[in-house]
Amino acid sequence: MSDSDDWLAAREPRPRRGSTSSHQQGIIRPDAETAPLLAAVCTVDSGSETDAEDLLARVVWSRVTEPGDATAGALIAALGPLAALDLLTDRDPARACARMLRDARQSDMLGGGGAHWSDTDAVSSRRLRAGVKRWLPRLSRADSLRDLSTAVALHMKVVTPESRAWPSQLNDLGVHTPHALWVRGDPAVLAAPSLAVVGARASTTYGSQATVDLAGEACEAGYSIVSGAAYGIDAVAHRTALAAGTPTVAVLAGGADRPYPAAHDRLLSRIADNGAICAELPPGAAPTRWRFLQRNRIIAALSQGVLVTEAGVRSGTLNTAGHAAELGRALGAVPGPITSPASAGCHRLVREYGALLVTTRAEVRELLGTPEAAASADRDTASVSSLPAETVGDQADDDGPPSGAGGSWREPPLHRRILDALPLSGGRSAADAARAAGLSFEEARDALAELDLLGRVSTVPSPDGSQRLWRLVRSGRQATR
């Protein structure tokens, strides 16, 4: 790896016309500074040079992509993390990616692995070009070095698909599988049999008591508890497991070193001591509404089943239920009083989408013993998997940070990501907003234009007057725009 702080600056000059290749390998590699850090966070047994290279590649990929990036996932599945990353240092990354993918298909480099090509649209030339525009602005040696240094200082581990500690159930996510998991605590807990218990942030006494009883039964049955460490039901589920002496896993939407909510710092420390905290984003990453929604797929995939103990009809918890159904995980819901809006989402899951009605401790065991129940094709009712997971309860009201710009239930994902990247005061340039949101400049520019027409964003001059900066419009001002 180059001693330069900028990997892209270490690229060779563009080859002359007629050259057969512009690809330069070996820029992003472990060196004297990063090698000991990689060894400290590594969970792969052999410790070979190849393992260290793959680990560094996945560390970098976890920073340059937003969670759930299908194009990056398909590229890595086809070529491997290191070869895919090498292509980003090419003078024409999109063309180099397309060329190597074509060569891999033709030469059957994957040993007959047709499954790697199951989502060919994800690695189309158009998507590759758009992906490169998203990834390159985030490719920074200094940032990745800081990620590793922070992880070592906090005694974190980085678990990758090459590691024995990798929870293989995450592979069910296909091209949306995380590149790596940054873990505080015991990585082995991630692969243990588990039940995800999720629900409303503003939980009632009834919902909390139901969570204690039913999560406690899962603990007695030998299952760990997975949740998101949010207020309300999530916190009750984690505390129930801790009280029972059962490991529990908190999946965070930001960095594993960044307690969210901040009031749960002590709870998260207990979880790290008695289980694991994991995140697919590197240390220091901020949680956003988009990242909360993507985080939910990991909660669903880690678990044998998902139990929703209390949720409103538009709760973000339903997003987790949607992922569970798409993955074929068991899905259960606890009924509540018909007069309680806090249980309306649970009733919807049972009535419309075939979730198993869970009212007793015995039914928790039934849920865990029938992992195919949520995806059964014999049900007369509809399946949650008939709805895209990203549109089921996609407000994330129950565990996401509040947004100063308001929101709509079916808000376009690009709009949501740009809104997450903008401040209420001050401002950000379109280029900076694109980098923060993990979008290409063109995607950010178009989304900002649409949001401007909707009255959701506005521009202000920069302090030196050289450019226009974008910021959120406070919700109270939208009607008068």
XYZ file of C-alpha atoms in Angstrom:
481
model
C 0.000 0.000 0.000
C 1.232 3.459 -0.772
C 2.496 5.695 2.015
C 0.280 8.389 0.554
C -2.689 9.398 2.687
C -4.812 9.215 -0.456
C -4.999 5.852 -2.189
C -6.294 7.457 -5.356
C -3.269 9.768 -5.502
C -1.052 6.673 -5.686
C -2.500 5.552 -8.995
C -0.224 5.344 -11.989
C -0.747 7.862 -14.801
C -3.376 7.003 -17.377
C -1.853 4.577 -19.913
C -1.238 5.694 -23.448
C -3.805 5.032 -26.153
C -3.664 1.426 -27.291
C -2.630 0.031 -23.909
C -4.459 -3.207 -23.099
C -5.115 -2.401 -19.450
C -5.218 0.527 -17.076
C -5.575 -1.640 -13.988
C -3.018 -1.284 -11.229
C -3.195 -3.782 -8.383
C -1.681 -3.602 -4.938
C -2.410 -0.004 -3.906
C -4.769 -0.892 -1.058
C -2.791 -3.442 0.954
C -1.735 -3.909 4.600
C 1.496 -2.108 5.492
C 3.628 -1.547 8.574
C 1.040 0.855 9.993
C -2.166 -1.074 9.310
C -0.943 -4.687 9.666
C -0.774 -4.697 13.499
C -4.189 -3.039 13.695
C -5.677 -5.671 11.403
C -4.117 -8.431 13.498
C -5.712 -6.956 16.628
C -9.258 -6.877 15.210
C -9.007 -10.064 13.158
C -11.214 -13.099 13.928
C -9.795 -15.331 11.159
C -7.693 -18.197 12.516
C -4.893 -18.528 9.961
C -3.632 -14.946 10.042
C -2.195 -15.326 6.535
C -1.315 -12.426 4.274
C -4.358 -13.158 2.127
C -6.624 -13.050 5.187
C -5.200 -9.675 6.198
C -5.704 -8.318 2.696
C -9.318 -9.506 2.569
C -9.950 -8.055 6.028
C -8.580 -4.655 5.024
C -10.688 -4.745 1.865
C -13.863 -5.404 3.855
C -12.950 -2.688 6.360
C -12.690 -0.241 3.462
C -15.896 -1.464 1.812
C -17.792 -0.986 5.090
C -16.875 2.705 4.932
C -17.299 3.506 1.245
C -20.779 1.977 0.871
C -24.075 2.602 2.560
C -25.733 -0.443 4.190
C -27.504 -2.776 1.776
C -25.739 -1.559 -1.391
C -26.703 -4.325 -3.836
C -24.225 -3.284 -6.520
C -21.256 -3.502 -4.154
C -22.601 -6.738 -2.708
C -22.944 -8.379 -6.122
C -19.497 -7.167 -7.203
C -17.847 -8.560 -4.065
C -19.745 -11.850 -4.320
C -18.513 -12.266 -7.890
C -14.884 -11.161 -7.566
C -14.062 -11.192 -3.867
C -13.564 -8.135 -1.634
C -9.938 -7.460 -2.569
C -10.224 -7.824 -6.335
C -13.378 -5.697 -6.328
C -11.642 -3.001 -4.278
C -8.576 -3.014 -6.534
C -10.826 -2.000 -9.397
C -11.725 1.256 -7.628
C -8.125 2.425 -7.978
C -8.276 1.985 -11.755
C -8.272 5.153 -13.865
C -11.660 4.046 -15.257
C -13.173 1.967 -12.420
C -16.581 1.319 -13.993
C -15.065 0.035 -17.244
C -12.511 -2.063 -15.341
C -15.286 -3.608 -13.229
C -17.350 -4.454 -16.276
C -14.309 -5.941 -18.018
C -13.319 -8.145 -15.097
C -16.899 -9.338 -14.595
C -17.100 -10.235 -18.271
C -13.789 -12.090 -18.102
C -14.902 -13.911 -14.960
C -18.047 -15.126 -16.653
C -16.260 -16.214 -19.803
C -13.426 -18.053 -18.061
C -15.687 -19.535 -15.372
C -13.368 -18.178 -12.687
C -16.085 -18.877 -10.156
C -15.951 -22.639 -10.680
C -19.479 -22.994 -11.938
C -20.831 -20.642 -9.306
C -23.892 -19.553 -11.226
C -25.460 -18.335 -7.996
C -22.981 -15.451 -7.980
C -24.627 -14.143 -11.120
C -28.214 -14.480 -9.912
C -28.648 -10.688 -9.711
C -27.035 -9.595 -12.947
C -28.959 -6.320 -12.982
C -27.118 -5.260 -9.811
C -23.822 -5.294 -11.728
C -25.060 -3.804 -14.976
C -22.838 -1.165 -16.571
C -25.253 1.584 -15.571
C -25.333 0.473 -11.929
C -21.567 0.044 -11.816
C -21.016 3.588 -13.078
C -23.465 4.944 -10.507
C -21.860 2.854 -7.772
C -18.356 4.100 -8.502
C -19.589 7.693 -8.256
C -20.980 6.895 -4.796
C -17.942 5.011 -3.512
C -14.911 6.985 -4.696
C -15.582 10.156 -2.655
C -15.461 8.018 0.507
C -12.283 6.100 -0.342
C -9.769 7.455 2.160
C -6.758 5.777 3.738
C -6.847 8.216 6.651
C -10.478 7.408 7.421
C -9.949 3.635 7.272
C -6.829 3.909 9.419
C -8.839 5.883 11.964
C -11.576 3.222 11.914
C -9.070 0.497 12.726
C -7.329 2.551 15.414
C -10.637 3.274 17.134
C -11.630 -0.390 16.981
C -8.356 -1.484 18.566
C -8.615 1.156 21.298
C -12.102 -0.122 22.196
C -11.140 -3.809 21.938
C -13.520 -4.362 19.050
C -13.337 -7.199 16.552
C -14.192 -7.191 12.867
C -16.106 -10.314 11.847
C -16.153 -11.133 8.140
C -17.613 -13.942 6.013
C -14.116 -15.461 5.924
C -14.156 -15.852 9.723
C -15.368 -18.862 11.694
C -17.219 -16.416 13.934
C -19.308 -15.178 10.991
C -23.042 -15.869 11.552
C -23.787 -17.817 8.382
C -27.501 -16.997 8.597
C -26.631 -13.490 7.387
C -25.758 -14.991 4.006
C -29.507 -15.359 3.426
C -29.452 -11.627 2.636
C -27.672 -12.356 -0.656
C -26.199 -9.259 -2.263
C -27.441 -7.238 0.714
C -25.220 -9.197 3.136
C -23.050 -6.868 5.251
C -19.416 -6.647 4.167
C -18.359 -7.080 7.802
C -19.613 -6.620 11.349
C -17.794 -4.426 13.851
C -18.326 -6.101 17.223
C -17.989 -5.082 20.862
C -18.231 -8.115 23.097
C -18.170 -11.802 22.174
C -18.444 -12.387 18.402
C -19.424 -16.037 18.988
C -22.799 -14.905 20.349
C -23.829 -13.715 16.874
C -24.109 -17.267 15.527
C -26.047 -18.675 18.506
C -29.758 -19.606 18.136
C -31.743 -16.463 18.845
C -35.113 -14.764 18.863
C -35.486 -11.142 17.769
C -37.850 -9.219 20.031
C -38.866 -5.809 18.712
C -41.607 -3.277 19.220
C -42.694 0.245 19.978
C -40.383 2.851 21.423
C -43.287 4.380 23.354
C -44.269 1.080 24.937
C -47.094 0.641 27.428
C -47.000 -1.220 30.734
C -48.891 -4.030 29.025
C -46.376 -4.280 26.191
C -43.426 -4.206 28.567
C -44.890 -6.968 30.754
C -45.678 -9.127 27.726
C -42.091 -8.665 26.536
C -40.669 -9.716 29.917
C -42.805 -12.882 30.000
C -42.306 -13.981 26.402
C -38.646 -13.006 25.991
C -37.983 -14.704 29.329
C -39.461 -17.929 27.970
C -37.168 -17.766 24.938
C -34.203 -17.345 27.287
C -35.301 -20.398 29.288
C -35.520 -22.342 26.026
C -31.848 -21.592 25.358
C -32.224 -18.759 22.833
C -30.350 -15.493 23.001
C -32.246 -12.250 22.415
C -31.558 -9.918 19.482
C -32.914 -6.375 19.334
C -31.983 -2.805 18.456
C -31.280 -1.163 21.849
C -33.975 1.477 21.300
C -36.242 2.862 24.001
C -39.312 0.845 24.945
C -39.668 -2.786 23.890
C -36.075 -3.171 22.661
C -34.640 -2.084 26.002
C -37.038 -4.333 27.934
C -36.039 -7.312 25.787
C -32.326 -6.703 26.368
C -32.800 -6.228 30.115
C -34.873 -9.391 30.353
C -32.047 -11.395 28.794
C -29.455 -9.775 31.062
C -31.564 -10.560 34.142
C -31.859 -14.185 33.008
C -28.114 -14.487 32.462
C -28.717 -15.069 28.742
C -26.545 -13.488 26.025
C -28.165 -10.668 24.112
C -27.177 -8.919 20.882
C -27.776 -5.239 20.098
C -27.657 -4.319 16.405
C -26.947 -0.609 15.981
C -27.687 1.669 13.034
C -24.508 3.704 13.540
C -21.046 2.711 14.718
C -20.751 0.059 17.430
C -18.823 2.588 19.514
C -21.603 5.160 19.339
C -24.382 4.563 21.914
C -27.793 5.360 20.519
C -29.836 6.502 22.228
C -27.179 8.137 24.400
C -29.223 7.402 27.528
C -28.609 3.689 26.899
C -24.826 3.960 27.228
C -24.862 1.971 30.462
C -27.250 -0.638 29.047
C -25.090 -1.083 25.977
C -21.991 -1.508 28.148
C -23.770 -4.340 29.986
C -24.757 -5.893 26.663
C -21.139 -5.784 25.474
C -20.036 -7.469 28.723
C -22.693 -10.200 28.499
C -23.264 -10.585 24.770
C -22.396 -8.456 21.770
C -22.994 -5.103 20.140
C -22.599 -5.164 16.385
C -22.841 -2.757 13.470
C -22.031 -2.971 9.786
C -20.842 0.637 9.733
C -17.376 1.586 11.009
C -16.750 3.279 14.367
C -18.058 6.815 14.644
C -20.728 6.439 11.941
C -23.908 8.349 12.758
C -27.319 6.654 12.792
C -29.826 7.985 10.257
C -33.382 7.043 9.344
C -32.133 5.191 6.256
C -29.578 3.277 8.310
C -32.180 2.317 10.907
C -34.303 0.744 8.184
C -31.315 -1.127 6.744
C -30.245 -2.210 10.239
C -33.569 -4.028 10.599
C -32.639 -6.582 7.933
C -29.701 -7.691 10.099
C -31.921 -8.093 13.177
C -34.252 -10.308 11.139
C -31.480 -12.307 9.461
C -29.558 -13.040 12.674
C -32.578 -14.654 14.304
C -34.576 -17.844 13.931
C -37.743 -15.831 14.441
C -39.037 -12.313 15.042
C -41.564 -11.529 17.767
C -43.347 -8.162 17.702
C -44.750 -7.566 21.170
C -46.243 -4.102 20.636
C -46.316 -1.828 17.583
C -48.459 0.903 16.059
C -49.936 0.523 12.608
C -47.196 2.654 11.032
C -44.387 1.515 13.278
C -40.882 1.049 11.928
C -41.010 -2.363 13.642
C -43.152 -3.577 10.758
C -40.119 -3.025 8.554
C -38.273 -5.692 10.560
C -41.292 -7.981 10.207
C -41.195 -7.489 6.435
C -37.542 -8.538 6.302
C -38.307 -11.583 8.471
C -41.017 -12.750 6.093
C -38.844 -12.216 3.013
C -36.122 -14.322 4.644
C -38.489 -17.098 5.665
C -38.043 -16.465 9.382
C -40.819 -17.286 11.826
C -42.945 -14.226 12.551
C -45.068 -13.767 15.655
C -47.126 -10.920 17.067
C -48.658 -10.306 20.484
C -52.260 -9.015 20.499
C -53.286 -6.094 22.660
C -56.452 -4.257 23.637
C -58.572 -3.368 20.600
C -58.703 0.190 21.915
C -54.909 0.547 22.008
C -53.225 2.171 18.989
C -49.953 0.794 20.353
C -51.049 -2.731 19.338
C -52.658 -1.904 15.989
C -49.522 -2.929 14.088
C -49.469 -6.332 15.782
C -53.119 -6.865 14.877
C -52.354 -5.958 11.287
C -49.553 -8.527 11.142
C -51.878 -11.253 12.412
C -54.974 -10.289 10.411
C -53.455 -9.366 7.069
C -50.051 -10.999 6.883
C -50.289 -14.358 8.620
C -48.113 -13.740 11.688
C -48.459 -16.373 14.409
C -50.603 -15.130 17.289
C -48.456 -15.381 20.418
C -50.214 -15.082 23.777
C -48.519 -17.669 26.009
C -45.057 -18.909 26.848
C -45.885 -22.195 25.115
C -46.641 -20.307 21.912
C -43.188 -18.714 22.035
C -41.734 -22.217 21.831
C -44.147 -22.988 19.005
C -42.893 -19.939 17.155
C -39.289 -20.993 17.583
C -40.069 -24.561 16.573
C -41.719 -23.648 13.251
C -39.238 -21.405 11.345
C -41.175 -21.834 8.129
C -44.474 -20.604 9.579
C -44.137 -16.990 8.461
C -43.504 -17.924 4.839
C -46.029 -20.750 4.499
C -47.689 -20.725 1.125
C -50.740 -22.549 2.479
C -52.092 -19.584 4.395
C -55.277 -18.006 3.126
C -54.046 -14.587 4.175
C -51.411 -12.529 2.411
C -47.732 -12.754 3.263
C -45.719 -9.796 4.492
C -43.177 -10.773 1.854
C -45.648 -9.602 -0.785
C -44.669 -6.097 0.268
C -41.100 -4.829 -0.165
C -39.432 -4.757 3.249
C -38.295 -1.189 2.696
C -41.911 0.007 2.386
C -43.394 -1.835 5.373
C -43.576 0.647 8.236
C -40.742 2.609 6.711
C -41.058 5.633 8.944
C -38.889 3.994 11.612
C -40.796 6.116 14.119
C -40.169 3.674 16.943
C -36.418 3.671 16.930
C -35.095 6.284 14.535
C -33.857 9.724 15.439
C -36.398 12.531 15.067
C -36.289 14.460 11.823
C -36.683 18.194 11.739
C -38.098 18.026 8.245
C -41.073 15.798 8.935
C -41.655 12.786 6.715
C -44.133 10.694 4.796
C -44.745 6.988 5.072
C -43.712 6.187 1.513
C -40.977 8.776 1.195
C -38.602 7.926 -1.680
C -35.347 6.420 -0.365
C -33.161 9.013 -2.119
C -35.157 11.821 -0.527
C -34.821 10.210 2.898
C -31.063 9.813 2.579
C -30.531 13.405 1.455
C -32.729 14.754 4.252
C -30.689 12.726 6.753
C -27.527 14.365 5.414
C -28.663 18.001 5.731
C -28.568 20.254 8.807
C -31.328 22.520 10.096
C -28.873 25.359 10.601
C -25.857 26.257 8.524
C -25.758 24.253 5.313
C -23.976 21.719 3.130
C -22.924 21.844 -0.474
C -24.529 19.364 -2.860
C -21.210 17.504 -3.118
C -20.848 17.215 0.662
C -24.472 16.101 1.015
C -23.909 13.444 -1.658
C -20.859 12.087 0.170
C -22.648 12.034 3.540
C -25.674 10.269 2.035
C -23.607 7.786 0.037
C -25.043 8.980 -3.276
C -23.502 10.124 -6.525
C -23.427 13.868 -7.121
C -26.043 13.521 -9.878
C -28.411 11.570 -7.621
C -28.013 14.128 -4.849
C -28.492 17.069 -7.219
C -31.729 15.629 -8.625
C -33.083 14.733 -5.187
C -32.307 18.223 -3.855
C -34.128 19.793 -6.786
C -37.219 17.662 -6.108
C -37.114 18.382 -2.370
C -36.750 22.097 -3.106
C -39.955 21.982 -5.153
C -41.664 20.183 -2.254
C -40.535 22.872 0.169
C -38.468 20.428 2.224
C -35.062 22.071 1.646
C -33.745 25.524 0.847
C -30.424 27.169 0.000
C -28.352 29.793 1.779
C -25.135 31.475 0.632
C -21.870 30.118 1.998
C -19.953 32.422 4.376
C -17.642 33.566 1.587
C -20.496 33.836 -0.911
C -18.815 31.461 -3.362
C -21.579 28.830 -3.470
C -25.080 27.940 -2.357
C -25.474 25.585 0.595
C -28.465 23.317 1.198
C -30.285 22.942 4.500
C -33.554 21.530 5.854
C -36.678 23.638 6.044
C -38.264 23.588 9.473
C -41.646 21.862 9.307
C -43.536 24.944 10.434
C -42.315 26.933 7.404
C -43.343 24.483 4.684
C -46.952 25.615 4.493
C -45.973 29.232 3.880
C -43.358 28.537 1.213
